[in-house]
């Protein structure tokens, strides 16, 4: 009597019986996508940018703490860098066609909101500077260094290195909403339904990763505040916290837009930020600059190489023991 894969039929076989043809339908690595070194190298650039940004901030703090950097120079550098950076980014994104000309009114409103928010942040930091300077007076410096290290580590660990937006979703749009039929709809209602579906999909896609991004930013700002409390003057505290807001609050959004805009622009930005971090650290410590360079090189070149090498040991096994997966997005004919 031949064994059959049924439960309703009584068969003269033990419960743990394994048929000889059980492994005939075994499949290995059916859903595994092989990554190339170049694709992984490009994917590692946002990580390099973020790590270089952290190193750059730490180097600036070391210079302020040692008195080698005038806080007034840093303050004006932040203001000029912010204004010129916003203008340059707007020009680049407009030249690349990311911002359509039909949305001029929305862009003007967004600019005005950005300016108002920037002024509010600037004034809030000015008001909170005396409090921030005396925030950790009763804490030893060793505890401050350890706390800052842990917070920056959390910042790098929880940062969002994706492109952002709906393009990062791994599910098809049809997975988010059930199929509906509209036998007679006007063009206006169709466009309204389409825009509503897109906005719903955008909210569904962005929300899950927003929490880690906020936690990452909060960790970086907290580390910056505890480090700034070790500085001598109120102006130095204000300038350092302002730099932290620019690098860790505004920087990730600009980085994601660069990822979507152009690979060449992303590579150029990575080189500039990494070079600035290494050079800035070299004025404080030559050994530190070597360690920064080695860390950035490890993240950029060696980690993708290690992942490509480890792909050969990837072994995903699928067979008749896997539960059935229902197909929900069947196309209607």
CSV table of C-alpha atoms in Angstrom, one decimal:
chain,number,residue,atom,x,y,z
A,1,UNK,CA,0.0,0.0,0.0
A,2,UNK,CA,1.4,3.4,-1.0
A,3,UNK,CA,1.5,6.2,1.6
A,4,UNK,CA,-0.7,9.2,0.9
A,5,UNK,CA,-0.4,12.7,2.3
A,6,UNK,CA,-3.9,12.8,3.8
A,7,UNK,CA,-5.3,12.8,7.3
A,8,UNK,CA,-8.8,11.5,6.7
A,9,UNK,CA,-7.6,8.1,5.5
A,10,UNK,CA,-6.4,5.4,7.9
A,11,UNK,CA,-3.1,4.0,6.7
A,12,UNK,CA,-0.8,1.2,8.0
A,13,UNK,CA,2.1,3.6,8.7
A,14,UNK,CA,3.4,5.1,11.9
A,15,UNK,CA,2.8,8.7,12.7
A,16,UNK,CA,6.5,9.6,12.2
A,17,UNK,CA,6.8,7.9,8.9
A,18,UNK,CA,8.8,9.7,6.3
A,19,UNK,CA,8.3,8.7,2.6
A,20,UNK,CA,11.4,8.1,0.4
A,21,UNK,CA,10.3,10.9,-2.0
A,22,UNK,CA,9.9,13.5,0.8
A,23,UNK,CA,13.0,15.5,-0.2
A,24,UNK,CA,12.3,15.3,-3.9
A,25,UNK,CA,10.6,18.7,-3.9
A,26,UNK,CA,13.3,20.3,-1.8
A,27,UNK,CA,14.3,23.8,-3.1
A,28,UNK,CA,17.3,25.8,-2.0
A,29,UNK,CA,17.7,29.6,-2.1
A,30,UNK,CA,14.6,30.1,-4.4
A,31,UNK,CA,13.9,33.6,-3.0
A,32,UNK,CA,17.5,34.7,-2.4
A,33,UNK,CA,18.8,37.6,-4.4
A,34,UNK,CA,22.5,37.8,-5.0
A,35,UNK,CA,24.0,41.2,-4.3
A,36,UNK,CA,26.9,42.6,-6.1
A,37,UNK,CA,29.8,44.4,-4.5
A,38,UNK,CA,29.0,47.7,-6.3
A,39,UNK,CA,25.3,47.7,-5.2
A,40,UNK,CA,26.3,47.0,-1.6
A,41,UNK,CA,29.0,49.7,-1.8
A,42,UNK,CA,26.4,52.3,-2.8
A,43,UNK,CA,24.0,51.0,-0.2
A,44,UNK,CA,26.7,51.5,2.5
A,45,UNK,CA,27.2,55.2,1.6
A,46,UNK,CA,24.4,56.6,3.9
A,47,UNK,CA,26.0,54.7,6.8
A,48,UNK,CA,29.4,56.2,6.0
A,49,UNK,CA,27.8,59.7,5.8
A,50,UNK,CA,26.1,59.3,9.1
A,51,UNK,CA,29.2,57.9,10.9
A,52,UNK,CA,31.3,60.7,9.4
A,53,UNK,CA,28.8,63.3,10.6
A,54,UNK,CA,29.1,61.9,14.1
A,55,UNK,CA,32.9,62.0,14.0
A,56,UNK,CA,32.8,65.5,12.6
A,57,UNK,CA,30.6,66.7,15.5
A,58,UNK,CA,32.9,65.0,18.0
A,59,UNK,CA,36.0,66.7,16.5
A,60,UNK,CA,34.3,70.1,16.6
A,61,UNK,CA,33.5,69.5,20.3
A,62,UNK,CA,37.1,68.6,21.0
A,63,UNK,CA,38.2,71.9,19.4
A,64,UNK,CA,35.7,73.9,21.4
A,65,UNK,CA,36.6,72.2,24.7
A,66,UNK,CA,40.3,72.8,24.1
A,67,UNK,CA,39.8,76.4,23.1
A,68,UNK,CA,41.2,75.9,19.6
A,69,UNK,CA,37.9,76.9,17.9
A,70,UNK,CA,36.2,80.3,18.5
A,71,UNK,CA,32.5,79.6,19.2
A,72,UNK,CA,31.6,82.8,17.2
A,73,UNK,CA,33.2,81.3,14.1
A,74,UNK,CA,31.3,78.1,14.6
A,75,UNK,CA,28.0,80.1,15.1
A,76,UNK,CA,28.4,82.1,11.9
A,77,UNK,CA,29.6,79.0,10.1
A,78,UNK,CA,26.3,77.2,11.1
A,79,UNK,CA,24.2,80.2,10.0
A,80,UNK,CA,26.0,80.6,6.7
A,81,UNK,CA,26.1,76.9,6.1
A,82,UNK,CA,22.4,76.5,6.8
A,83,UNK,CA,21.4,79.3,4.4
A,84,UNK,CA,23.8,78.3,1.6
A,85,UNK,CA,23.0,74.6,2.0
A,86,UNK,CA,19.2,75.2,1.7
A,87,UNK,CA,19.7,77.3,-1.4
A,88,UNK,CA,22.1,74.9,-2.9
A,89,UNK,CA,19.9,71.9,-2.2
A,90,UNK,CA,16.8,73.7,-3.6
A,91,UNK,CA,18.8,74.5,-6.8
A,92,UNK,CA,20.1,71.0,-7.2
A,93,UNK,CA,16.7,69.3,-6.6
A,94,UNK,CA,15.0,71.8,-9.0
A,95,UNK,CA,17.7,71.1,-11.6
A,96,UNK,CA,17.2,67.4,-11.3
A,97,UNK,CA,13.5,67.8,-11.7
A,98,UNK,CA,12.5,66.5,-8.3
A,99,UNK,CA,10.3,69.5,-7.6
A,100,UNK,CA,7.7,70.1,-10.4
A,101,UNK,CA,7.1,73.6,-11.6
A,102,UNK,CA,3.3,73.2,-11.0
A,103,UNK,CA,3.8,73.1,-7.3
A,104,UNK,CA,5.3,76.5,-6.9
A,105,UNK,CA,2.7,77.7,-4.4
A,106,UNK,CA,3.2,74.6,-2.2
A,107,UNK,CA,7.0,75.1,-2.3
A,108,UNK,CA,6.7,78.8,-1.3
A,109,UNK,CA,4.5,77.8,1.7
A,110,UNK,CA,7.0,75.1,2.6
A,111,UNK,CA,9.8,77.6,2.5
A,112,UNK,CA,8.0,80.0,4.8
A,113,UNK,CA,7.2,77.2,7.2
A,114,UNK,CA,10.9,76.2,7.2
A,115,UNK,CA,12.0,79.7,7.9
A,116,UNK,CA,9.5,80.1,10.8
A,117,UNK,CA,10.6,76.8,12.3
A,118,UNK,CA,14.2,77.7,12.0
A,119,UNK,CA,13.7,81.0,13.8
A,120,UNK,CA,11.7,79.3,16.5
A,121,UNK,CA,14.5,76.7,17.0
A,122,UNK,CA,17.1,79.5,17.1
A,123,UNK,CA,15.2,81.5,19.7
A,124,UNK,CA,14.5,78.4,21.8
A,125,UNK,CA,18.1,77.4,21.9
A,126,UNK,CA,19.1,80.9,22.9
A,127,UNK,CA,16.6,80.8,25.8
A,128,UNK,CA,17.7,77.3,26.9
A,129,UNK,CA,21.4,77.8,26.7
A,130,UNK,CA,21.9,78.9,30.4
A,131,UNK,CA,20.0,75.8,31.5
A,132,UNK,CA,21.8,73.4,29.2
A,133,UNK,CA,25.2,74.7,30.4
A,134,UNK,CA,24.4,73.9,34.0
A,135,UNK,CA,22.5,70.7,33.2
A,136,UNK,CA,25.3,68.2,34.3
A,137,UNK,CA,27.4,70.2,36.7
A,138,UNK,CA,27.0,67.5,39.4
A,139,UNK,CA,28.1,64.8,37.0
A,140,UNK,CA,31.7,63.7,36.5
A,141,UNK,CA,33.3,64.0,33.1
A,142,UNK,CA,33.9,60.3,32.8
A,143,UNK,CA,30.2,59.6,33.2
A,144,UNK,CA,29.5,62.2,30.5
A,145,UNK,CA,31.9,60.6,28.0
A,146,UNK,CA,30.4,57.2,28.6
A,147,UNK,CA,26.9,58.5,28.3
A,148,UNK,CA,27.7,60.4,25.1
A,149,UNK,CA,29.3,57.3,23.6
A,150,UNK,CA,26.2,55.2,24.3
A,151,UNK,CA,23.8,57.8,22.9
A,152,UNK,CA,25.8,58.3,19.7
A,153,UNK,CA,26.0,54.5,19.3
A,154,UNK,CA,22.2,54.3,19.6
A,155,UNK,CA,22.0,57.2,17.1
A,156,UNK,CA,24.0,55.3,14.5
A,157,UNK,CA,22.2,52.0,15.3
A,158,UNK,CA,18.7,53.4,15.0
A,159,UNK,CA,19.2,55.9,12.1
A,160,UNK,CA,17.1,55.5,9.0
A,161,UNK,CA,19.4,54.7,6.1
A,162,UNK,CA,16.7,54.1,3.5
A,163,UNK,CA,15.6,56.3,0.8
A,164,UNK,CA,12.3,57.1,2.5
A,165,UNK,CA,8.9,57.4,1.0
A,166,UNK,CA,6.8,54.7,-0.6
A,167,UNK,CA,9.6,53.4,-2.8
A,168,UNK,CA,11.0,51.6,0.2
A,169,UNK,CA,8.0,49.4,0.7
A,170,UNK,CA,8.6,45.7,-0.1
A,171,UNK,CA,4.9,45.0,-0.6
A,172,UNK,CA,2.9,45.7,-3.7
A,173,UNK,CA,0.4,48.6,-3.4
A,174,UNK,CA,-2.4,46.1,-3.9
A,175,UNK,CA,-1.5,44.5,-0.6
A,176,UNK,CA,-2.6,47.5,1.4
A,177,UNK,CA,-6.1,47.9,0.1
A,178,UNK,CA,-8.8,45.4,-1.0
A,179,UNK,CA,-9.8,45.3,-4.6
A,180,UNK,CA,-12.8,47.4,-5.4
A,181,UNK,CA,-14.7,47.9,-8.6
A,182,UNK,CA,-16.0,51.2,-9.8
A,183,UNK,CA,-18.3,50.6,-12.8
A,184,UNK,CA,-19.0,54.3,-13.6
A,185,UNK,CA,-16.7,56.9,-12.1
A,186,UNK,CA,-15.9,60.4,-13.3
A,187,UNK,CA,-12.3,61.5,-14.0
A,188,UNK,CA,-12.5,63.8,-11.0
A,189,UNK,CA,-13.6,61.0,-8.6
A,190,UNK,CA,-11.0,58.6,-10.1
A,191,UNK,CA,-8.2,61.2,-9.5
A,192,UNK,CA,-9.5,61.7,-6.0
A,193,UNK,CA,-9.6,58.0,-5.2
A,194,UNK,CA,-6.1,57.6,-6.7
A,195,UNK,CA,-4.6,60.5,-4.6
A,196,UNK,CA,-6.4,59.1,-1.5
A,197,UNK,CA,-4.9,55.7,-2.1
A,198,UNK,CA,-1.4,57.1,-2.6
A,199,UNK,CA,-1.7,59.2,0.6
A,200,UNK,CA,-2.9,56.1,2.5
A,201,UNK,CA,-0.1,54.0,1.1
A,202,UNK,CA,2.5,56.8,2.0
A,203,UNK,CA,1.3,56.9,5.6
A,204,UNK,CA,1.3,53.1,5.9
A,205,UNK,CA,4.8,53.0,4.5
A,206,UNK,CA,6.5,55.8,6.4
A,207,UNK,CA,4.9,55.3,9.9
A,208,UNK,CA,6.7,52.1,10.9
A,209,UNK,CA,10.2,53.5,10.4
A,210,UNK,CA,9.4,57.0,11.8
A,211,UNK,CA,9.8,55.8,15.4
A,212,UNK,CA,13.4,54.6,15.0
A,213,UNK,CA,14.3,57.8,13.2
A,214,UNK,CA,12.9,60.0,16.0
A,215,UNK,CA,14.7,57.8,18.6
A,216,UNK,CA,17.9,58.2,16.7
A,217,UNK,CA,17.6,62.0,16.4
A,218,UNK,CA,16.7,62.2,20.1
A,219,UNK,CA,19.8,60.2,21.1
A,220,UNK,CA,22.1,62.4,19.0
A,221,UNK,CA,20.6,65.6,20.4
A,222,UNK,CA,20.8,64.2,24.0
A,223,UNK,CA,24.5,63.3,23.5
A,224,UNK,CA,25.1,66.8,22.1
A,225,UNK,CA,23.5,68.4,25.1
A,226,UNK,CA,25.5,66.5,27.6
A,227,UNK,CA,28.7,67.2,25.7
A,228,UNK,CA,27.8,70.9,25.4
A,229,UNK,CA,27.3,71.1,29.2
A,230,UNK,CA,31.1,70.6,29.6
A,231,UNK,CA,32.0,73.8,27.6
A,232,UNK,CA,33.0,77.0,29.3
A,233,UNK,CA,30.9,79.7,27.8
A,234,UNK,CA,27.2,80.1,26.9
A,235,UNK,CA,28.0,81.0,23.3
A,236,UNK,CA,30.0,77.7,22.9
A,237,UNK,CA,27.1,75.7,24.3
A,238,UNK,CA,24.6,77.5,21.9
A,239,UNK,CA,26.8,77.0,18.9
A,240,UNK,CA,27.4,73.3,19.5
A,241,UNK,CA,23.8,72.5,20.1
A,242,UNK,CA,22.9,74.5,17.0
A,243,UNK,CA,25.4,72.4,15.0
A,244,UNK,CA,23.8,69.3,16.4
A,245,UNK,CA,20.4,70.4,15.3
A,246,UNK,CA,21.7,71.0,11.8
A,247,UNK,CA,23.6,67.8,11.5
A,248,UNK,CA,21.2,65.3,13.2
A,249,UNK,CA,17.8,66.9,12.8
A,250,UNK,CA,18.0,68.3,9.3
A,251,UNK,CA,20.9,66.2,7.9
A,252,UNK,CA,19.0,62.8,7.6
A,253,UNK,CA,16.2,64.4,5.5
A,254,UNK,CA,18.7,65.9,3.1
A,255,UNK,CA,20.6,62.6,2.9
A,256,UNK,CA,17.4,60.8,1.9
A,257,UNK,CA,16.6,63.3,-0.8
A,258,UNK,CA,20.2,63.0,-2.1
A,259,UNK,CA,19.7,59.2,-2.3
A,260,UNK,CA,16.6,59.6,-4.4
A,261,UNK,CA,18.1,62.4,-6.5
A,262,UNK,CA,21.4,61.1,-7.9
A,263,UNK,CA,24.0,58.5,-7.1
A,264,UNK,CA,26.8,60.8,-8.3
A,265,UNK,CA,25.6,63.5,-5.9
A,266,UNK,CA,25.4,60.9,-3.1
A,267,UNK,CA,29.0,59.7,-3.7
A,268,UNK,CA,30.3,63.3,-3.8
A,269,UNK,CA,28.5,64.2,-0.6
A,270,UNK,CA,29.9,61.1,1.1
A,271,UNK,CA,33.5,61.9,0.0
A,272,UNK,CA,33.2,65.5,1.2
A,273,UNK,CA,31.7,64.6,4.6
A,274,UNK,CA,34.2,61.8,5.2
A,275,UNK,CA,37.2,64.0,4.2
A,276,UNK,CA,35.9,66.9,6.4
A,277,UNK,CA,35.7,64.5,9.4
A,278,UNK,CA,39.2,63.1,8.9
A,279,UNK,CA,40.8,66.5,8.4
A,280,UNK,CA,39.0,68.1,11.4
A,281,UNK,CA,40.0,65.2,13.6
A,282,UNK,CA,43.6,65.5,12.4
A,283,UNK,CA,44.0,68.9,14.0
A,284,UNK,CA,43.0,67.4,17.4
A,285,UNK,CA,44.7,64.0,17.2
A,286,UNK,CA,46.6,62.3,14.5
A,287,UNK,CA,45.9,58.9,16.0
A,288,UNK,CA,42.2,59.8,16.2
A,289,UNK,CA,42.1,60.8,12.5
A,290,UNK,CA,43.7,57.5,11.6
A,291,UNK,CA,41.1,55.6,13.6
A,292,UNK,CA,38.3,57.7,12.0
A,293,UNK,CA,39.7,57.0,8.5
A,294,UNK,CA,40.0,53.2,9.3
A,295,UNK,CA,36.5,53.1,10.6
A,296,UNK,CA,35.0,54.8,7.6
A,297,UNK,CA,37.0,52.7,5.2
A,298,UNK,CA,35.8,49.6,7.1
A,299,UNK,CA,32.2,50.6,6.8
A,300,UNK,CA,32.4,51.6,3.2
A,301,UNK,CA,34.6,49.0,1.6
A,302,UNK,CA,35.2,46.0,3.9
A,303,UNK,CA,31.6,45.4,5.2
A,304,UNK,CA,30.1,45.1,1.7
A,305,UNK,CA,33.0,42.8,0.7
A,306,UNK,CA,32.3,40.7,3.8
A,307,UNK,CA,28.6,40.5,3.0
A,308,UNK,CA,29.4,39.4,-0.6
A,309,UNK,CA,31.7,36.7,0.7
A,310,UNK,CA,29.1,35.5,3.2
A,311,UNK,CA,26.4,35.1,0.5
A,312,UNK,CA,27.9,31.7,-0.5
A,313,UNK,CA,26.9,30.3,2.9
A,314,UNK,CA,23.3,31.4,2.5
A,315,UNK,CA,21.1,28.3,2.6
A,316,UNK,CA,17.3,28.9,2.5
A,317,UNK,CA,15.5,25.6,2.4
A,318,UNK,CA,11.9,25.3,1.2
A,319,UNK,CA,9.9,22.1,0.8
A,320,UNK,CA,6.5,20.4,1.3
A,321,UNK,CA,6.7,21.1,5.1
A,322,UNK,CA,6.3,24.8,4.6
A,323,UNK,CA,2.8,26.2,5.2
A,324,UNK,CA,0.8,27.3,2.1
A,325,UNK,CA,0.9,31.0,1.3
A,326,UNK,CA,-2.4,32.4,0.0
A,327,UNK,CA,-2.1,34.6,-3.1
A,328,UNK,CA,-4.3,37.7,-2.4
A,329,UNK,CA,-3.4,39.9,-5.4
A,330,UNK,CA,-4.8,37.8,-8.2
A,331,UNK,CA,-5.3,39.9,-11.3
A,332,UNK,CA,-8.9,40.1,-12.5
A,333,UNK,CA,-9.5,39.1,-16.1
